Amino acid sequence: MEVEVKHSIEVNQEDIDKKIKLRGWVHETRVFGGLIFIVLRDREGIVQITLPKKFVEAEVFKLAKKLRRESVISVTGMVKEESKAPGGYEIIPDSITVLNEADAPLPLDVVEKVPAELDTRLDHRYLDLRRPRIQAIFRIRHQVLQSVNNFLCEEGYIEVNTPKIVSTATEGGTELFPISYFEKEAFLNQSPQLYKQALMAAGFEKVFEVGPIFRAEEHNTVRHLNEAISIDIEASFLDHEGVMDVLERLIKRIYSDVAENCKKYLNYFENLELRIPEVPFKRLKYDKAIEIAAQKGEEIPWGEDLTTASLKLIGEDFPDHYFIVDWPTVSKPFYAMPFEDDPEISKSFDLMIGGLELASGAQRVHNYDLLVKRIGEVGLNPENFGFYLETFRYGMPPHAGWGLGAERLLMSMLELKNIRESVMFPRDRNRLVP
Ligand code: AMO
């Protein structure tokens, strides 16, 4: 009879006194004379393999004794109930096959008995990712992205992919990565901005994209990456308020889904209390925000972007999710729509949690002449925006949208101290490998 292949988590009452097969990594081994314990780790967790010398084949016992940690093995054996074993069951093996032996010593301790610096962990990230606590971050990340997809599809958005090799800047000319594209100058895209707007002219009405954005940020901080994943939407016939409503409901949905579906993974974050945010989120006007910062000793001249230091001070008064709204037009990109009755301020917003910016967005300028004027005002050349500008001449609906940083979201949700923790293979000022 074929032996059933199981994952650690699937072993249950019905398997008692039955033979099953498990495959995974040697997490730990403990040898006490006539008794060996192997902790086998697989995708779902750990299970104990117990070898009492008297009850297993001499060959199997001999092999178990020499097993090196992190080797990949396959074990076939009888399931027994054992209250002291993790999960409540143990396996008494009748065969163990080494599928691939690991070298020793390991460059990184997977059981986390020896603490390691983040840099060392990232250098050997495939081993770091084997740690159950680290795997939990990415299981939760998976749920976050699944919730994004489900929610936006339910709301009528269609998923799109826009090019990442482009000819112009969108978010200001200084943070671009130039690349060589045959005989032309090209860049890695900073944002799907121009393309998601073009898709409004194409008549899709509601689109979303989850994809990489590239920012040549010179500075090395705990909240910046050079390659990040942005969750972008664009929607026709909605204004800034309309897309803020979508954004806050999405955040609430993500938190609810994670709380409901990721209990097992959340247990790894001991002091974390995941609170599902209430909507609507608070709205804080830019003018009020700089007033709070000034009261706390950080003066921001009207019209300038809020500094990290000022956001930290403002965030002290707003620990939960909130929007900063009514930004000066000069502080936002050319595509943000100025208010008709007060063009000094724009219909743009940032979504914040405490002092951390999670997303920004706006209703967009959809008038061709105003757009050309705005591009010029921010010091860019309208001639470089040919394809984009054309979309505004032949039937561009009013529209709005936002971009939400996936890593910032995960980082804030799990209270990770460094954004690099939320990416499998982060790219920063110094890191291009692995
Ligand atoms: P913005 O430049 O504010 O807006 O980016 C949107 C969100 O993307 C995330 N983000 C980053 N995350 C990590 N490291 C970085 N270097 C980084 N840069 C950005 C942040 C940020 O809030 N086109 C507009 C969006 C729009 O208006 O639709 C844009 O790109 O969470």
PDB file of N, CA and C in Angstrom, residues 151-226:
ATOM      1  N   PHE A 151     -10.237  42.370  -2.746  1.00  0.00           N
ATOM      2  CA  PHE A 151     -11.023  43.574  -2.477  1.00  0.00           C
ATOM      3  C   PHE A 151     -11.192  44.403  -3.739  1.00  0.00           C
ATOM      4  N   LEU A 152     -10.074  44.669  -4.429  1.00  0.00           N
ATOM      5  CA  LEU A 152     -10.161  45.559  -5.592  1.00  0.00           C
ATOM      6  C   LEU A 152     -10.947  44.902  -6.735  1.00  0.00           C
ATOM      7  N   CYS A 153     -10.805  43.597  -6.891  1.00  0.00           N
ATOM      8  CA  CYS A 153     -11.601  42.913  -7.930  1.00  0.00           C
ATOM      9  C   CYS A 153     -13.090  43.005  -7.577  1.00  0.00           C
ATOM     10  N   GLU A 154     -13.407  42.810  -6.293  1.00  0.00           N
ATOM     11  CA  GLU A 154     -14.812  42.916  -5.869  1.00  0.00           C
ATOM     12  C   GLU A 154     -15.364  44.322  -6.127  1.00  0.00           C
ATOM     13  N   GLU A 155     -14.487  45.323  -6.037  1.00  0.00           N
ATOM     14  CA  GLU A 155     -14.918  46.713  -6.251  1.00  0.00           C
ATOM     15  C   GLU A 155     -14.953  47.090  -7.734  1.00  0.00           C
ATOM     16  N   GLY A 156     -14.624  46.127  -8.601  1.00  0.00           N
ATOM     17  CA  GLY A 156     -14.723  46.372 -10.042  1.00  0.00           C
ATOM     18  C   GLY A 156     -13.441  46.847 -10.713  1.00  0.00           C
ATOM     19  N   TYR A 157     -12.318  46.764  -9.993  1.00  0.00           N
ATOM     20  CA  TYR A 157     -11.028  47.153 -10.594  1.00  0.00           C
ATOM     21  C   TYR A 157     -10.456  45.981 -11.379  1.00  0.00           C
ATOM     22  N   ILE A 158      -9.781  46.265 -12.492  1.00  0.00           N
ATOM     23  CA  ILE A 158      -9.122  45.170 -13.200  1.00  0.00           C
ATOM     24  C   ILE A 158      -7.611  45.313 -13.045  1.00  0.00           C
ATOM     25  N   GLU A 159      -6.948  44.175 -12.966  1.00  0.00           N
ATOM     26  CA  GLU A 159      -5.511  44.190 -12.730  1.00  0.00           C
ATOM     27  C   GLU A 159      -4.764  44.413 -14.040  1.00  0.00           C
ATOM     28  N   VAL A 160      -3.795  45.323 -14.007  1.00  0.00           N
ATOM     29  CA  VAL A 160      -3.018  45.628 -15.211  1.00  0.00           C
ATOM     30  C   VAL A 160      -1.527  45.581 -14.896  1.00  0.00           C
ATOM     31  N   ASN A 161      -0.728  45.541 -15.958  1.00  0.00           N
ATOM     32  CA  ASN A 161       0.729  45.606 -15.818  1.00  0.00           C
ATOM     33  C   ASN A 161       1.242  46.671 -16.773  1.00  0.00           C
ATOM     34  N   THR A 162       2.017  47.594 -16.231  1.00  0.00           N
ATOM     35  CA  THR A 162       2.535  48.673 -17.076  1.00  0.00           C
ATOM     36  C   THR A 162       4.062  48.540 -17.164  1.00  0.00           C
ATOM     37  N   PRO A 163       4.685  49.178 -18.174  1.00  0.00           N
ATOM     38  CA  PRO A 163       6.124  48.965 -18.369  1.00  0.00           C
ATOM     39  C   PRO A 163       6.978  49.528 -17.235  1.00  0.00           C
ATOM     40  N   LYS A 164       8.067  48.845 -16.997  1.00  0.00           N
ATOM     41  CA  LYS A 164       9.006  49.288 -15.959  1.00  0.00           C
ATOM     42  C   LYS A 164      10.239  49.932 -16.589  1.00  0.00           C
ATOM     43  N   ILE A 165      10.395  49.778 -17.890  1.00  0.00           N
ATOM     44  CA  ILE A 165      11.472  50.471 -18.608  1.00  0.00           C
ATOM     45  C   ILE A 165      10.797  51.644 -19.303  1.00  0.00           C
ATOM     46  N   VAL A 166      11.181  52.856 -18.935  1.00  0.00           N
ATOM     47  CA  VAL A 166      10.451  54.037 -19.419  1.00  0.00           C
ATOM     48  C   VAL A 166      11.416  55.139 -19.848  1.00  0.00           C
ATOM     49  N   SER A 167      10.842  56.181 -20.459  1.00  0.00           N
ATOM     50  CA  SER A 167      11.697  57.241 -20.988  1.00  0.00           C
ATOM     51  C   SER A 167      11.671  58.522 -20.155  1.00  0.00           C
ATOM     52  N   THR A 168      10.749  58.612 -19.164  1.00  0.00           N
ATOM     53  CA  THR A 168      10.671  59.865 -18.394  1.00  0.00           C
ATOM     54  C   THR A 168      10.467  59.605 -16.896  1.00  0.00           C
ATOM     55  N   ALA A 169      10.747  60.671 -16.140  1.00  0.00           N
ATOM     56  CA  ALA A 169      10.479  60.664 -14.702  1.00  0.00           C
ATOM     57  C   ALA A 169       8.999  60.909 -14.467  1.00  0.00           C
ATOM     58  N   THR A 170       8.498  60.512 -13.302  1.00  0.00           N
ATOM     59  CA  THR A 170       7.146  60.916 -12.924  1.00  0.00           C
ATOM     60  C   THR A 170       7.168  61.637 -11.593  1.00  0.00           C
ATOM     61  N   GLU A 171       8.037  61.208 -10.704  1.00  0.00           N
ATOM     62  CA  GLU A 171       7.969  61.723  -9.325  1.00  0.00           C
ATOM     63  C   GLU A 171       9.099  62.697  -9.027  1.00  0.00           C
ATOM     64  N   GLY A 172       9.583  63.421 -10.036  1.00  0.00           N
ATOM     65  CA  GLY A 172      10.707  64.328  -9.787  1.00  0.00           C
ATOM     66  C   GLY A 172      11.959  63.698 -10.362  1.00  0.00           C
ATOM     67  N   GLY A 173      12.800  64.545 -10.992  1.00  0.00           N
ATOM     68  CA  GLY A 173      13.883  64.024 -11.822  1.00  0.00           C
ATOM     69  C   GLY A 173      15.078  63.444 -11.091  1.00  0.00           C
ATOM     70  N   THR A 174      15.164  63.609  -9.777  1.00  0.00           N
ATOM     71  CA  THR A 174      16.426  63.272  -9.114  1.00  0.00           C
ATOM     72  C   THR A 174      16.567  61.811  -8.704  1.00  0.00           C
ATOM     73  N   GLU A 175      15.475  61.099  -8.587  1.00  0.00           N
ATOM     74  CA  GLU A 175      15.570  59.761  -8.006  1.00  0.00           C
ATOM     75  C   GLU A 175      15.473  58.640  -9.032  1.00  0.00           C
ATOM     76  N   LEU A 176      15.976  58.900 -10.243  1.00  0.00           N
ATOM     77  CA  LEU A 176      15.839  57.911 -11.317  1.00  0.00           C
ATOM     78  C   LEU A 176      17.064  57.023 -11.456  1.00  0.00           C
ATOM     79  N   PHE A 177      16.840  55.776 -11.767  1.00  0.00           N
ATOM     80  CA  PHE A 177      17.938  54.890 -12.146  1.00  0.00           C
ATOM     81  C   PHE A 177      18.035  54.878 -13.666  1.00  0.00           C
ATOM     82  N   PRO A 178      19.116  55.424 -14.225  1.00  0.00           N
ATOM     83  CA  PRO A 178      19.262  55.361 -15.679  1.00  0.00           C
ATOM     84  C   PRO A 178      19.704  53.959 -16.102  1.00  0.00           C
ATOM     85  N   ILE A 179      19.250  53.524 -17.253  1.00  0.00           N
ATOM     86  CA  ILE A 179      19.724  52.255 -17.806  1.00  0.00           C
ATOM     87  C   ILE A 179      20.019  52.474 -19.280  1.00  0.00           C
ATOM     88  N   SER A 180      20.784  51.588 -19.871  1.00  0.00           N
ATOM     89  CA  SER A 180      21.015  51.761 -21.304  1.00  0.00           C
ATOM     90  C   SER A 180      20.022  50.878 -22.034  1.00  0.00           C
ATOM     91  N   TYR A 181      19.327  51.481 -22.985  1.00  0.00           N
ATOM     92  CA  TYR A 181      18.302  50.755 -23.735  1.00  0.00           C
ATOM     93  C   TYR A 181      18.669  50.885 -25.205  1.00  0.00           C
ATOM     94  N   PHE A 182      19.492  49.954 -25.684  1.00  0.00           N
ATOM     95  CA  PHE A 182      20.066  50.053 -27.025  1.00  0.00           C
ATOM     96  C   PHE A 182      20.698  51.444 -27.176  1.00  0.00           C
ATOM     97  N   GLU A 183      20.304  52.199 -28.217  1.00  0.00           N
ATOM     98  CA  GLU A 183      20.961  53.505 -28.387  1.00  0.00           C
ATOM     99  C   GLU A 183      20.230  54.637 -27.655  1.00  0.00           C
ATOM    100  N   LYS A 184      19.180  54.276 -26.898  1.00  0.00           N
ATOM    101  CA  LYS A 184      18.407  55.330 -26.231  1.00  0.00           C
ATOM    102  C   LYS A 184      18.695  55.407 -24.732  1.00  0.00           C
ATOM    103  N   GLU A 185      18.379  56.583 -24.177  1.00  0.00           N
ATOM    104  CA  GLU A 185      18.448  56.750 -22.733  1.00  0.00           C
ATOM    105  C   GLU A 185      17.118  56.252 -22.148  1.00  0.00           C
ATOM    106  N   ALA A 186      17.190  55.490 -21.108  1.00  0.00           N
ATOM    107  CA  ALA A 186      15.952  54.997 -20.490  1.00  0.00           C
ATOM    108  C   ALA A 186      16.136  54.956 -18.976  1.00  0.00           C
ATOM    109  N   PHE A 187      15.035  54.692 -18.265  1.00  0.00           N
ATOM    110  CA  PHE A 187      15.062  54.669 -16.801  1.00  0.00           C
ATOM    111  C   PHE A 187      14.203  53.525 -16.287  1.00  0.00           C
ATOM    112  N   LEU A 188      14.478  53.115 -15.055  1.00  0.00           N
ATOM    113  CA  LEU A 188      13.561  52.184 -14.385  1.00  0.00           C
ATOM    114  C   LEU A 188      12.426  53.023 -13.812  1.00  0.00           C
ATOM    115  N   ASN A 189      11.224  52.547 -13.968  1.00  0.00           N
ATOM    116  CA  ASN A 189      10.066  53.380 -13.623  1.00  0.00           C
ATOM    117  C   ASN A 189       9.954  53.647 -12.122  1.00  0.00           C
ATOM    118  N   GLN A 190       9.666  54.893 -11.792  1.00  0.00           N
ATOM    119  CA  GLN A 190       9.486  55.289 -10.380  1.00  0.00           C
ATOM    120  C   GLN A 190       8.076  55.001  -9.902  1.00  0.00           C
ATOM    121  N   SER A 191       7.145  54.886 -10.848  1.00  0.00           N
ATOM    122  CA  SER A 191       5.728  54.744 -10.499  1.00  0.00           C
ATOM    123  C   SER A 191       4.946  54.475 -11.784  1.00  0.00           C
ATOM    124  N   PRO A 192       3.865  53.698 -11.698  1.00  0.00           N
ATOM    125  CA  PRO A 192       3.047  53.487 -12.908  1.00  0.00           C
ATOM    126  C   PRO A 192       2.183  54.697 -13.249  1.00  0.00           C
ATOM    127  N   GLN A 193       2.423  55.812 -12.579  1.00  0.00           N
ATOM    128  CA  GLN A 193       1.574  56.994 -12.667  1.00  0.00           C
ATOM    129  C   GLN A 193       1.071  57.335 -14.074  1.00  0.00           C
ATOM    130  N   LEU A 194       2.001  57.561 -15.005  1.00  0.00           N
ATOM    131  CA  LEU A 194       1.584  58.050 -16.325  1.00  0.00           C
ATOM    132  C   LEU A 194       0.757  57.005 -17.062  1.00  0.00           C
ATOM    133  N   TYR A 195       1.093  55.751 -16.860  1.00  0.00           N
ATOM    134  CA  TYR A 195       0.400  54.675 -17.584  1.00  0.00           C
ATOM    135  C   TYR A 195      -0.976  54.397 -16.998  1.00  0.00           C
ATOM    136  N   LYS A 196      -1.068  54.446 -15.673  1.00  0.00           N
ATOM    137  CA  LYS A 196      -2.401  54.195 -15.100  1.00  0.00           C
ATOM    138  C   LYS A 196      -3.346  55.331 -15.477  1.00  0.00           C
ATOM    139  N   GLN A 197      -2.802  56.540 -15.607  1.00  0.00           N
ATOM    140  CA  GLN A 197      -3.648  57.645 -16.066  1.00  0.00           C
ATOM    141  C   GLN A 197      -4.034  57.447 -17.535  1.00  0.00           C
ATOM    142  N   ALA A 198      -3.071  57.002 -18.349  1.00  0.00           N
ATOM    143  CA  ALA A 198      -3.370  56.763 -19.770  1.00  0.00           C
ATOM    144  C   ALA A 198      -4.498  55.733 -19.914  1.00  0.00           C
ATOM    145  N   LEU A 199      -4.533  54.783 -18.971  1.00  0.00           N
ATOM    146  CA  LEU A 199      -5.585  53.746 -19.045  1.00  0.00           C
ATOM    147  C   LEU A 199      -6.965  54.311 -18.728  1.00  0.00           C
ATOM    148  N   MET A 200      -6.991  55.472 -18.066  1.00  0.00           N
ATOM    149  CA  MET A 200      -8.287  56.142 -17.863  1.00  0.00           C
ATOM    150  C   MET A 200      -8.783  56.691 -19.203  1.00  0.00           C
ATOM    151  N   ALA A 201      -7.840  57.232 -19.999  1.00  0.00           N
ATOM    152  CA  ALA A 201      -8.214  57.713 -21.342  1.00  0.00           C
ATOM    153  C   ALA A 201      -8.606  56.532 -22.225  1.00  0.00           C
ATOM    154  N   ALA A 202      -8.056  55.355 -21.904  1.00  0.00           N
ATOM    155  CA  ALA A 202      -8.371  54.158 -22.703  1.00  0.00           C
ATOM    156  C   ALA A 202      -9.736  53.588 -22.329  1.00  0.00           C
ATOM    157  N   GLY A 203     -10.334  54.123 -21.272  1.00  0.00           N
ATOM    158  CA  GLY A 203     -11.711  53.743 -20.960  1.00  0.00           C
ATOM    159  C   GLY A 203     -11.881  52.568 -20.014  1.00  0.00           C
ATOM    160  N   PHE A 204     -10.814  52.186 -19.292  1.00  0.00           N
ATOM    161  CA  PHE A 204     -10.968  51.041 -18.378  1.00  0.00           C
ATOM    162  C   PHE A 204     -11.681  51.425 -17.074  1.00  0.00           C
ATOM    163  N   GLU A 205     -11.736  52.691 -16.796  1.00  0.00           N
ATOM    164  CA  GLU A 205     -12.433  53.266 -15.635  1.00  0.00           C
ATOM    165  C   GLU A 205     -11.817  52.941 -14.280  1.00  0.00           C
ATOM    166  N   LYS A 206     -11.559  51.650 -14.006  1.00  0.00           N
ATOM    167  CA  LYS A 206     -10.964  51.314 -12.703  1.00  0.00           C
ATOM    168  C   LYS A 206      -9.860  50.291 -12.926  1.00  0.00           C
ATOM    169  N   VAL A 207      -8.621  50.651 -12.628  1.00  0.00           N
ATOM    170  CA  VAL A 207      -7.522  49.691 -12.782  1.00  0.00           C
ATOM    171  C   VAL A 207      -6.708  49.639 -11.499  1.00  0.00           C
ATOM    172  N   PHE A 208      -6.027  48.507 -11.318  1.00  0.00           N
ATOM    173  CA  PHE A 208      -5.023  48.446 -10.241  1.00  0.00           C
ATOM    174  C   PHE A 208      -3.812  47.680 -10.720  1.00  0.00           C
ATOM    175  N   GLU A 209      -2.689  48.001 -10.097  1.00  0.00           N
ATOM    176  CA  GLU A 209      -1.446  47.298 -10.408  1.00  0.00           C
ATOM    177  C   GLU A 209      -0.683  47.065  -9.114  1.00  0.00           C
ATOM    178  N   VAL A 210      -0.123  45.874  -8.985  1.00  0.00           N
ATOM    179  CA  VAL A 210       0.789  45.579  -7.884  1.00  0.00           C
ATOM    180  C   VAL A 210       2.121  45.273  -8.549  1.00  0.00           C
ATOM    181  N   GLY A 211       3.068  46.173  -8.429  1.00  0.00           N
ATOM    182  CA  GLY A 211       4.315  45.959  -9.160  1.00  0.00           C
ATOM    183  C   GLY A 211       5.458  46.756  -8.583  1.00  0.00           C
ATOM    184  N   PRO A 212       6.679  46.503  -9.104  1.00  0.00           N
ATOM    185  CA  PRO A 212       7.854  47.185  -8.552  1.00  0.00           C
ATOM    186  C   PRO A 212       7.943  48.650  -8.964  1.00  0.00           C
ATOM    187  N   ILE A 213       8.429  49.462  -8.038  1.00  0.00           N
ATOM    188  CA  ILE A 213       8.800  50.845  -8.350  1.00  0.00           C
ATOM    189  C   ILE A 213      10.275  50.980  -7.969  1.00  0.00           C
ATOM    190  N   PHE A 214      10.981  51.827  -8.697  1.00  0.00           N
ATOM    191  CA  PHE A 214      12.420  51.966  -8.491  1.00  0.00           C
ATOM    192  C   PHE A 214      12.740  53.401  -8.121  1.00  0.00           C
ATOM    193  N   ARG A 215      13.404  53.575  -7.018  1.00  0.00           N
ATOM    194  CA  ARG A 215      13.751  54.921  -6.544  1.00  0.00           C
ATOM    195  C   ARG A 215      15.239  54.942  -6.199  1.00  0.00           C
ATOM    196  N   ALA A 216      15.965  55.839  -6.855  1.00  0.00           N
ATOM    197  CA  ALA A 216      17.399  55.940  -6.565  1.00  0.00           C
ATOM    198  C   ALA A 216      17.614  56.803  -5.325  1.00  0.00           C
ATOM    199  N   GLU A 217      17.041  56.383  -4.207  1.00  0.00           N
ATOM    200  CA  GLU A 217      17.192  57.113  -2.938  1.00  0.00           C
ATOM    201  C   GLU A 217      18.643  56.986  -2.511  1.00  0.00           C
ATOM    202  N   GLU A 218      19.280  58.124  -2.308  1.00  0.00           N
ATOM    203  CA  GLU A 218      20.690  58.104  -1.916  1.00  0.00           C
ATOM    204  C   GLU A 218      20.840  57.626  -0.477  1.00  0.00           C
ATOM    205  N   HIS A 219      19.870  58.019   0.353  1.00  0.00           N
ATOM    206  CA  HIS A 219      20.024  57.788   1.789  1.00  0.00           C
ATOM    207  C   HIS A 219      19.586  56.377   2.184  1.00  0.00           C
ATOM    208  N   ASN A 220      20.257  55.891   3.219  1.00  0.00           N
ATOM    209  CA  ASN A 220      20.001  54.561   3.725  1.00  0.00           C
ATOM    210  C   ASN A 220      19.166  54.703   4.990  1.00  0.00           C
ATOM    211  N   THR A 221      17.878  54.459   4.922  1.00  0.00           N
ATOM    212  CA  THR A 221      17.065  54.601   6.135  1.00  0.00           C
ATOM    213  C   THR A 221      16.322  53.292   6.394  1.00  0.00           C
ATOM    214  N   VAL A 222      15.647  53.226   7.535  1.00  0.00           N
ATOM    215  CA  VAL A 222      14.900  52.009   7.868  1.00  0.00           C
ATOM    216  C   VAL A 222      13.538  51.984   7.178  1.00  0.00           C
ATOM    217  N   ARG A 223      13.205  53.046   6.424  1.00  0.00           N
ATOM    218  CA  ARG A 223      11.898  53.074   5.767  1.00  0.00           C
ATOM    219  C   ARG A 223      11.977  53.257   4.255  1.00  0.00           C
ATOM    220  N   HIS A 224      13.186  53.237   3.694  1.00  0.00           N
ATOM    221  CA  HIS A 224      13.336  53.377   2.242  1.00  0.00           C
ATOM    222  C   HIS A 224      14.004  52.159   1.619  1.00  0.00           C
ATOM    223  N   LEU A 225      13.498  51.798   0.453  1.00  0.00           N
ATOM    224  CA  LEU A 225      14.120  50.750  -0.362  1.00  0.00           C
ATOM    225  C   LEU A 225      14.406  51.361  -1.728  1.00  0.00           C
ATOM    226  N   ASN A 226      15.291  50.757  -2.478  1.00  0.00           N
ATOM    227  CA  ASN A 226      15.502  51.246  -3.842  1.00  0.00           C
ATOM    228  C   ASN A 226      14.595  50.529  -4.833  1.00  0.00           C
TER     229      ASN A 226
END
